[in-house]
XYZ file of C-alpha atoms in Angstrom:
495
model
C 0.375 0.095 0.091
C 1.310 3.140 -1.174
C 2.100 5.315 2.357
C 0.575 8.933 1.127
C 1.352 10.576 4.681
C 5.057 9.940 3.995
C 4.716 10.844 0.234
C 3.008 14.097 1.187
C 5.327 15.027 3.863
C 8.474 14.223 2.048
C 7.111 15.834 -1.137
C 5.578 19.157 0.712
C 8.706 19.409 2.498
C 11.326 19.835 -0.638
C 8.567 21.584 -2.550
C 7.846 24.121 0.367
C 12.501 24.413 1.058
C 13.019 25.360 -2.393
C 9.684 27.643 -2.835
C 11.051 29.054 0.213
C 14.488 29.589 -1.317
C 12.439 30.499 -4.987
C 10.731 33.190 -2.644
C 13.584 34.482 -0.871
C 15.176 34.985 -4.476
C 12.240 36.756 -5.568
C 12.055 38.882 -2.909
C 15.738 39.891 -3.530
C 14.849 41.019 -7.029
C 12.257 43.608 -5.707
C 14.399 44.814 -2.817
C 17.010 45.732 -5.812
C 14.492 47.053 -7.984
C 13.146 49.015 -5.123
C 16.920 50.456 -4.304
C 18.112 51.511 -7.896
C 14.621 52.622 -9.726
C 12.251 55.269 -8.345
C 8.997 54.540 -6.746
C 7.804 55.763 -10.071
C 9.449 53.614 -12.037
C 9.122 50.804 -9.725
C 5.150 51.301 -9.779
C 5.139 51.671 -13.368
C 6.584 48.277 -13.838
C 4.450 46.372 -11.608
C 1.847 48.081 -12.895
C 2.109 46.719 -16.791
C 3.409 43.536 -14.819
C 0.077 43.117 -13.114
C -2.191 43.543 -16.201
C -0.185 41.569 -18.328
C -0.387 38.632 -15.473
C -3.933 39.057 -14.578
C -5.147 39.222 -18.677
C -3.281 35.915 -18.884
C -5.440 34.102 -17.047
C -7.594 34.195 -20.867
C -4.876 32.527 -22.122
C -4.473 29.489 -19.676
C -8.022 28.580 -20.552
C -7.585 26.394 -17.343
C -5.978 23.867 -19.297
C -2.855 23.620 -17.420
C -4.864 22.224 -14.452
C -6.852 19.805 -16.153
C -3.416 18.674 -17.444
C -1.860 18.337 -14.615
C -5.385 16.052 -13.023
C -5.789 14.185 -16.256
C -2.018 12.805 -15.892
C -2.502 11.839 -12.758
C -5.862 9.982 -13.611
C -4.744 8.596 -16.971
C -1.441 7.187 -15.084
C -3.601 5.297 -12.565
C -5.974 3.867 -14.828
C -3.271 2.926 -17.209
C -4.577 4.768 -20.545
C -1.322 6.245 -21.207
C -1.510 6.674 -24.756
C -3.987 9.655 -24.074
C -1.165 11.752 -21.674
C 0.410 12.824 -25.375
C -3.429 13.298 -26.556
C -3.574 15.893 -23.372
C -0.015 17.301 -23.594
C -0.552 18.443 -27.219
C -4.722 19.597 -26.794
C -2.807 22.085 -23.918
C 0.036 22.956 -25.986
C -1.712 23.959 -28.822
C -4.772 26.324 -27.797
C -2.243 27.764 -25.386
C -0.126 28.984 -28.272
C -3.147 30.028 -30.560
C -4.899 31.939 -27.266
C -0.857 33.497 -26.615
C -0.941 34.970 -30.009
C -4.468 36.165 -30.200
C -3.795 37.883 -26.968
C -0.147 38.815 -27.805
C -1.938 40.451 -31.358
C -4.500 42.598 -29.008
C -1.871 44.011 -26.263
C 0.800 44.977 -29.450
C -2.239 47.112 -30.664
C -3.553 49.050 -28.230
C -0.037 49.478 -26.247
C -0.419 53.438 -27.095
C -3.571 53.570 -25.802
C -2.918 51.776 -22.638
C -0.096 54.312 -22.060
C -1.680 57.665 -22.371
C -5.366 56.530 -21.231
C -4.594 53.926 -18.437
C -0.605 53.633 -17.364
C -0.727 57.759 -17.936
C 2.890 57.515 -18.930
C 4.835 57.086 -22.556
C 6.868 54.329 -21.418
C 3.987 51.692 -20.374
C 3.847 51.694 -24.440
C 7.602 50.206 -24.903
C 7.154 47.747 -21.731
C 3.852 45.971 -22.786
C 5.439 45.287 -26.130
C 8.340 43.903 -24.709
C 6.423 41.521 -22.457
C 4.751 40.136 -25.565
C 7.724 37.810 -25.856
C 7.374 36.774 -22.474
C 3.587 35.785 -23.110
C 4.849 33.371 -25.779
C 7.657 32.134 -23.938
C 5.817 31.324 -20.877
C 3.870 28.968 -22.478
C 6.419 26.643 -23.062
C 7.996 26.853 -20.007
C 4.328 26.356 -18.101
C 4.231 23.403 -20.265
C 7.397 21.363 -18.394
C 5.744 22.885 -14.847
C 2.658 20.967 -15.352
C 3.839 17.834 -16.714
C 6.538 17.274 -13.859
C 3.802 18.243 -11.278
C 1.094 15.768 -13.192
C 3.647 13.225 -12.834
C 4.462 13.842 -9.319
C 7.993 13.988 -9.870
C 8.097 16.850 -6.828
C 12.124 16.692 -7.035
C 12.290 18.450 -10.348
C 9.329 20.276 -9.973
C 10.285 21.681 -6.645
C 13.466 23.678 -8.484
C 11.017 25.681 -11.232
C 10.413 28.505 -8.888
C 13.709 28.683 -7.701
C 15.363 28.045 -11.007
C 13.053 31.343 -12.870
C 13.902 33.101 -9.918
C 17.176 33.262 -9.891
C 17.918 33.463 -13.489
C 15.818 36.525 -13.409
C 17.709 37.910 -10.219
C 21.454 37.135 -12.015
C 19.962 38.734 -15.728
C 18.497 41.581 -13.834
C 21.937 41.944 -11.810
C 24.188 41.663 -14.695
C 22.351 44.393 -16.792
C 22.382 47.062 -13.360
C 26.121 46.056 -13.600
C 26.692 46.985 -17.294
C 24.463 50.356 -16.327
C 21.233 49.648 -17.538
C 19.292 50.605 -13.862
C 16.326 50.955 -16.456
C 12.647 49.899 -16.292
C 12.514 48.239 -19.534
C 15.986 46.430 -18.534
C 13.993 44.761 -15.859
C 11.463 43.318 -18.891
C 14.362 42.088 -20.675
C 15.476 39.895 -17.448
C 11.983 38.425 -17.182
C 12.244 37.740 -20.904
C 15.881 35.912 -20.906
C 14.841 34.214 -17.618
C 11.853 32.465 -19.289
C 13.790 31.080 -22.204
C 16.984 30.233 -20.268
C 14.465 28.414 -17.740
C 12.894 26.463 -20.851
C 16.121 25.044 -21.766
C 16.707 23.526 -18.479
C 13.461 21.998 -18.121
C 12.700 20.492 -21.231
C 15.173 17.725 -20.799
C 13.387 16.223 -17.903
C 10.143 16.665 -18.920
C 10.692 14.424 -21.891
C 12.561 12.303 -19.895
C 9.973 11.977 -17.370
C 7.208 10.542 -20.078
C 8.225 8.720 -23.702
C 5.411 11.000 -25.586
C 6.557 10.260 -28.635
C 5.954 6.484 -28.554
C 2.380 7.382 -27.897
C 0.439 8.438 -31.182
C -2.315 11.072 -30.773
C -6.032 9.642 -30.591
C -9.419 10.844 -29.754
C -8.093 14.385 -30.493
C -12.318 16.004 -30.309
C -13.341 13.717 -27.561
C -10.226 14.505 -25.453
C -10.315 18.125 -26.067
C -13.939 18.215 -24.649
C -12.811 16.449 -21.871
C -10.419 18.652 -20.935
C -12.263 21.851 -21.708
C -15.210 20.917 -19.801
C -12.601 20.847 -16.537
C -10.558 23.698 -17.955
C -13.492 26.244 -18.376
C -14.462 26.188 -14.488
C -10.589 26.426 -13.567
C -10.569 29.372 -16.190
C -13.106 31.171 -14.322
C -11.965 30.000 -11.116
C -8.387 31.986 -11.886
C -9.808 35.054 -13.347
C -11.507 35.294 -10.032
C -8.124 34.758 -7.980
C -6.608 37.397 -10.064
C -9.132 39.808 -9.654
C -8.686 39.272 -6.011
C -4.946 39.101 -6.081
C -4.457 41.654 -8.968
C -7.425 44.248 -9.490
C -6.476 46.297 -6.117
C -3.432 47.143 -8.133
C -5.582 48.214 -11.525
C -7.702 50.039 -9.594
C -4.904 52.152 -7.591
C -3.143 52.532 -11.184
C -6.217 54.325 -12.734
C -7.392 55.998 -9.170
C -4.295 56.707 -8.009
C -0.640 57.702 -8.578
C 2.281 55.288 -9.774
C 3.850 55.708 -6.569
C 1.296 54.560 -4.855
C 1.347 51.811 -6.975
C 4.587 51.373 -6.109
C 4.402 51.131 -2.788
C 1.204 48.762 -2.790
C 3.339 46.457 -4.904
C 6.327 46.273 -2.370
C 4.267 45.673 0.508
C 1.873 42.734 -1.465
C 4.487 40.262 -2.370
C 5.905 40.674 1.028
C 2.854 39.809 2.131
C 2.343 36.549 -0.070
C 5.543 35.626 0.236
C 3.853 33.286 3.027
C 1.357 31.615 0.341
C 4.589 29.766 -0.670
C 3.526 27.015 2.033
C 0.363 26.890 0.820
C 1.568 26.470 -2.668
C 3.913 23.814 -1.684
C 1.559 21.692 -0.049
C -0.918 22.392 -2.523
C 1.548 21.163 -5.461
C 1.663 17.724 -3.704
C -2.179 17.516 -2.664
C -4.104 18.344 -5.636
C -2.886 15.174 -7.563
C -2.876 13.178 -4.556
C -6.302 13.978 -3.547
C -7.378 13.275 -7.093
C -6.029 9.678 -7.054
C -7.372 9.341 -3.471
C -10.745 10.012 -4.375
C -10.209 8.144 -7.725
C -9.296 5.254 -5.279
C -12.679 6.272 -3.074
C -10.450 5.859 -0.006
C -11.894 8.850 2.077
C -10.699 7.831 5.540
C -6.799 8.899 4.872
C -8.356 11.541 2.746
C -10.416 13.041 5.471
C -7.433 12.517 7.698
C -4.988 14.741 5.586
C -7.307 17.172 5.435
C -7.429 17.566 9.154
C -3.814 17.631 9.888
C -3.193 20.103 7.484
C -5.354 22.244 8.716
C -4.519 22.638 11.994
C -0.815 22.237 11.583
C -0.455 24.818 8.806
C -2.516 27.126 10.990
C -0.396 26.528 13.868
C 2.758 26.940 12.540
C 2.058 29.888 10.060
C 0.109 32.239 12.626
C 3.637 32.447 14.217
C 5.507 33.742 11.217
C 3.307 35.711 10.046
C 2.071 37.452 13.455
C 5.543 38.225 14.099
C 5.927 39.816 11.131
C 2.804 41.571 12.287
C 4.796 43.091 15.024
C 7.535 44.019 13.675
C 6.071 44.933 9.884
C 7.988 48.449 10.389
C 11.175 47.146 10.859
C 10.849 45.144 7.767
C 10.035 47.455 5.544
C 12.369 50.211 6.416
C 15.165 47.194 6.380
C 14.179 45.788 2.886
C 12.706 48.525 0.858
C 13.821 51.768 2.930
C 12.039 54.819 5.017
C 10.041 55.894 1.529
C 7.750 52.804 1.728
C 7.096 53.410 5.247
C 3.321 54.584 4.487
C 2.566 51.089 3.908
C 2.926 49.590 6.991
C -0.672 49.799 8.236
C -1.638 48.124 4.922
C 0.856 45.192 5.322
C -0.258 44.337 8.749
C -3.823 44.254 7.064
C -2.219 41.611 4.492
C -0.782 39.863 6.601
C -4.079 38.637 8.687
C -5.598 37.971 5.133
C -2.796 35.803 4.434
C -2.932 33.773 7.287
C -6.875 32.377 6.196
C -5.816 32.444 2.768
C -2.956 29.896 2.643
C -5.612 27.521 4.479
C -8.077 28.413 1.468
C -5.770 27.648 -0.761
C -5.043 23.808 0.211
C -8.833 23.419 0.426
C -9.595 24.738 -3.211
C -7.190 22.523 -4.497
C -8.196 19.638 -2.440
C -11.789 20.567 -3.801
C -10.318 20.618 -7.344
C -8.399 17.177 -7.401
C -11.985 15.345 -5.986
C -13.444 16.627 -9.503
C -15.452 19.791 -8.506
C -13.763 22.702 -9.441
C -17.129 24.535 -10.229
C -17.296 24.628 -6.492
C -14.000 26.439 -6.488
C -15.372 28.641 -9.355
C -18.345 29.703 -7.106
C -15.854 30.092 -4.433
C -13.773 32.692 -6.175
C -16.644 34.039 -7.804
C -18.183 35.255 -4.518
C -14.863 36.561 -2.863
C -14.084 38.568 -6.361
C -16.811 40.118 -6.332
C -16.904 41.172 -2.766
C -13.533 42.200 -3.966
C -14.361 44.251 -6.617
C -17.165 46.336 -4.713
C -15.291 46.702 -1.783
C -12.018 48.593 -4.371
C -14.200 50.354 -6.072
C -15.721 51.971 -3.050
C -12.336 51.983 -0.767
C -9.654 53.297 -2.319
C -10.534 55.907 -4.169
C -11.341 56.919 -0.453
C -8.349 55.473 1.466
C -5.852 54.491 -0.942
C -3.723 51.499 -0.140
C -5.065 50.876 3.098
C -8.455 50.353 1.394
C -6.814 47.976 -1.256
C -5.195 45.849 1.546
C -8.832 46.185 3.186
C -10.599 44.506 0.329
C -8.269 41.912 -0.559
C -8.264 40.379 2.885
C -11.667 40.518 3.528
C -11.744 38.445 0.185
C -9.377 36.139 1.141
C -11.416 35.627 4.426
C -14.375 34.753 2.549
C -12.732 32.449 0.719
C -11.480 30.761 3.460
C -14.715 30.109 5.410
C -16.925 29.349 2.251
C -14.056 27.028 0.557
C -14.451 25.273 4.472
C -17.579 24.842 4.275
C -17.602 23.292 0.920
C -15.411 20.766 1.319
C -16.488 19.460 4.874
C -20.037 18.586 2.794
C -18.430 17.216 -0.505
C -16.772 14.680 1.993
C -19.370 14.528 4.591
C -16.741 15.836 7.073
C -17.905 17.098 10.831
C -17.379 21.044 11.301
C -14.859 21.974 13.188
C -16.280 25.445 14.421
C -14.474 24.962 17.805
C -11.094 24.459 16.851
C -10.998 26.854 14.192
C -12.068 29.431 16.863
C -9.663 27.938 19.544
C -6.864 28.344 16.782
C -7.791 31.946 15.811
C -7.937 32.601 19.599
C -4.745 31.298 20.431
C -3.089 33.461 17.723
C -4.635 36.883 19.130
C -2.658 35.228 22.779
C 0.218 34.960 20.902
C -0.160 38.485 18.977
C -0.823 40.046 22.489
C 2.139 38.313 24.090
C 4.984 39.799 21.798
C 3.710 43.373 21.562
C 3.761 42.953 25.605
C 7.189 41.849 25.508
C 8.444 44.085 22.498
C 7.222 46.975 25.115
C 8.802 45.961 28.285
C 12.101 44.619 27.039
C 15.181 46.964 26.721
C 17.837 44.723 25.360
C 18.866 46.616 22.191
C 16.570 46.740 19.276
C 17.712 42.931 17.918
C 17.978 41.380 21.212
C 14.322 42.467 21.811
C 12.873 41.295 18.335
C 14.465 37.760 19.014
C 13.860 37.738 22.379
C 10.343 38.571 22.495
C 9.454 36.172 19.686
C 11.261 33.348 21.251
C 9.116 33.916 24.359
C 6.034 34.285 22.941
C 6.242 31.922 20.716
C 7.039 29.575 23.667
C 3.627 30.446 25.318
C 2.366 29.960 22.356
C 3.256 26.720 22.275
C 2.769 25.467 25.204
C -0.708 27.228 25.583
C -1.371 24.739 22.513
C -0.653 21.908 24.311
C -2.499 22.852 27.313
C -6.222 23.038 25.066
C -5.535 20.224 23.630
C -4.983 21.494 20.087
C -1.645 18.839 19.455
C -0.087 16.648 21.545
C 3.066 14.255 21.501
C 1.043 11.278 21.738
C -0.071 12.590 18.095
C 3.412 13.662 17.219
C 4.585 10.440 17.853
C 1.891 8.699 15.805
C 2.617 10.706 12.538
C 5.654 10.129 13.168
C 5.664 6.499 13.375
C 3.537 6.629 10.308
C 5.731 8.424 8.501
C 8.393 5.936 8.943
C 6.180 3.000 7.256
């Protein structure tokens, strides 16, 4: 019998470590940009970048997620001949949509630069990103294939390699005096090409695609789109929550505001790599367990993930919440301090969105992407409404409130749906207990921060360590975790 606990833990740990390093590289890139470009230039780059990334979901068509799902399913059912077909379907339609999308951006680049971004440089930036759009199809295909076959060792390197290549390319450009917005965009274009060349051999060795001819193209295409299109709408909803605040800020505010917000938002989002790491393993594994009707291990795994993910992440996120101003100053400089309150608001939302992301990947893995679509659409509509109301009045603080409220709504709805689909009991009291413990941890750390007088870094280390110890002790007293439970899972891992 497959040891799914061991498989999940090893896979998630590997991806977690590599994603942590990848996020560190991405964060370093943002620091270099923030300290070498003006706030206006920084804001312009991310205003254009976010618009392109938001619209790219129309290109994806949901086929990437469908490819991951059906590779896992066809592997279990030994329908290997269909794996080549679904891979070709995904590549073909994403290329077609990318070309159409690129033509649209090229011809409207001038209009967007003058009427939306209000900056002439945006036109050249948009046209340069067209190359990235085309190249991204190919390197993302390798990512889907590696994830579908659960080749977690190579898959875990994806974001690390991408961010590392972009960072190195950017540093080289800057060293030779090209400290411009366009040089930053070129780093992304060059990085995507190099990444594809590195990962292609691994993807080809994962499965002998050329040994199996294309069959049932029309039927397979229909199957892929029936699963993928709901995922497309889910993705668009997610992008609305993640990017609409920046898009509305660009229109109603200034590029300086966009610059500050796009320093603090990605900083808060750094913690989402935990959910991403777990989801990368959980999605194909959930699909496999559900196909085998192994509901016992599936529900046990969900309860385990929820509790320990929240317990672990709340300490890290709330510790950063307490030292938010210090973090922003050290990372980006004093000129970005105006975003401190917005950063704290976003951190709270991210804590719950980590769990929500795991929930949604499990629901999709079960084969219910429409449920995820409903969840995200509801949250996205609320996000749009709040952004339109709050951003013109409160600026980046309004954007942060809208995003965090949307994240919390996704958490609530996805948890309810997951419980209903699998017939799990509601665990409201456990969530309340975890939330109260997190609030107590925040109180402890802020109290200690104010009373300790050993110097800046000594106060930071001591307050986090002491508050964290009290937090774990209280969690043990409230029976949130126990040594017996940890020993049980350790034994399960060793089997």
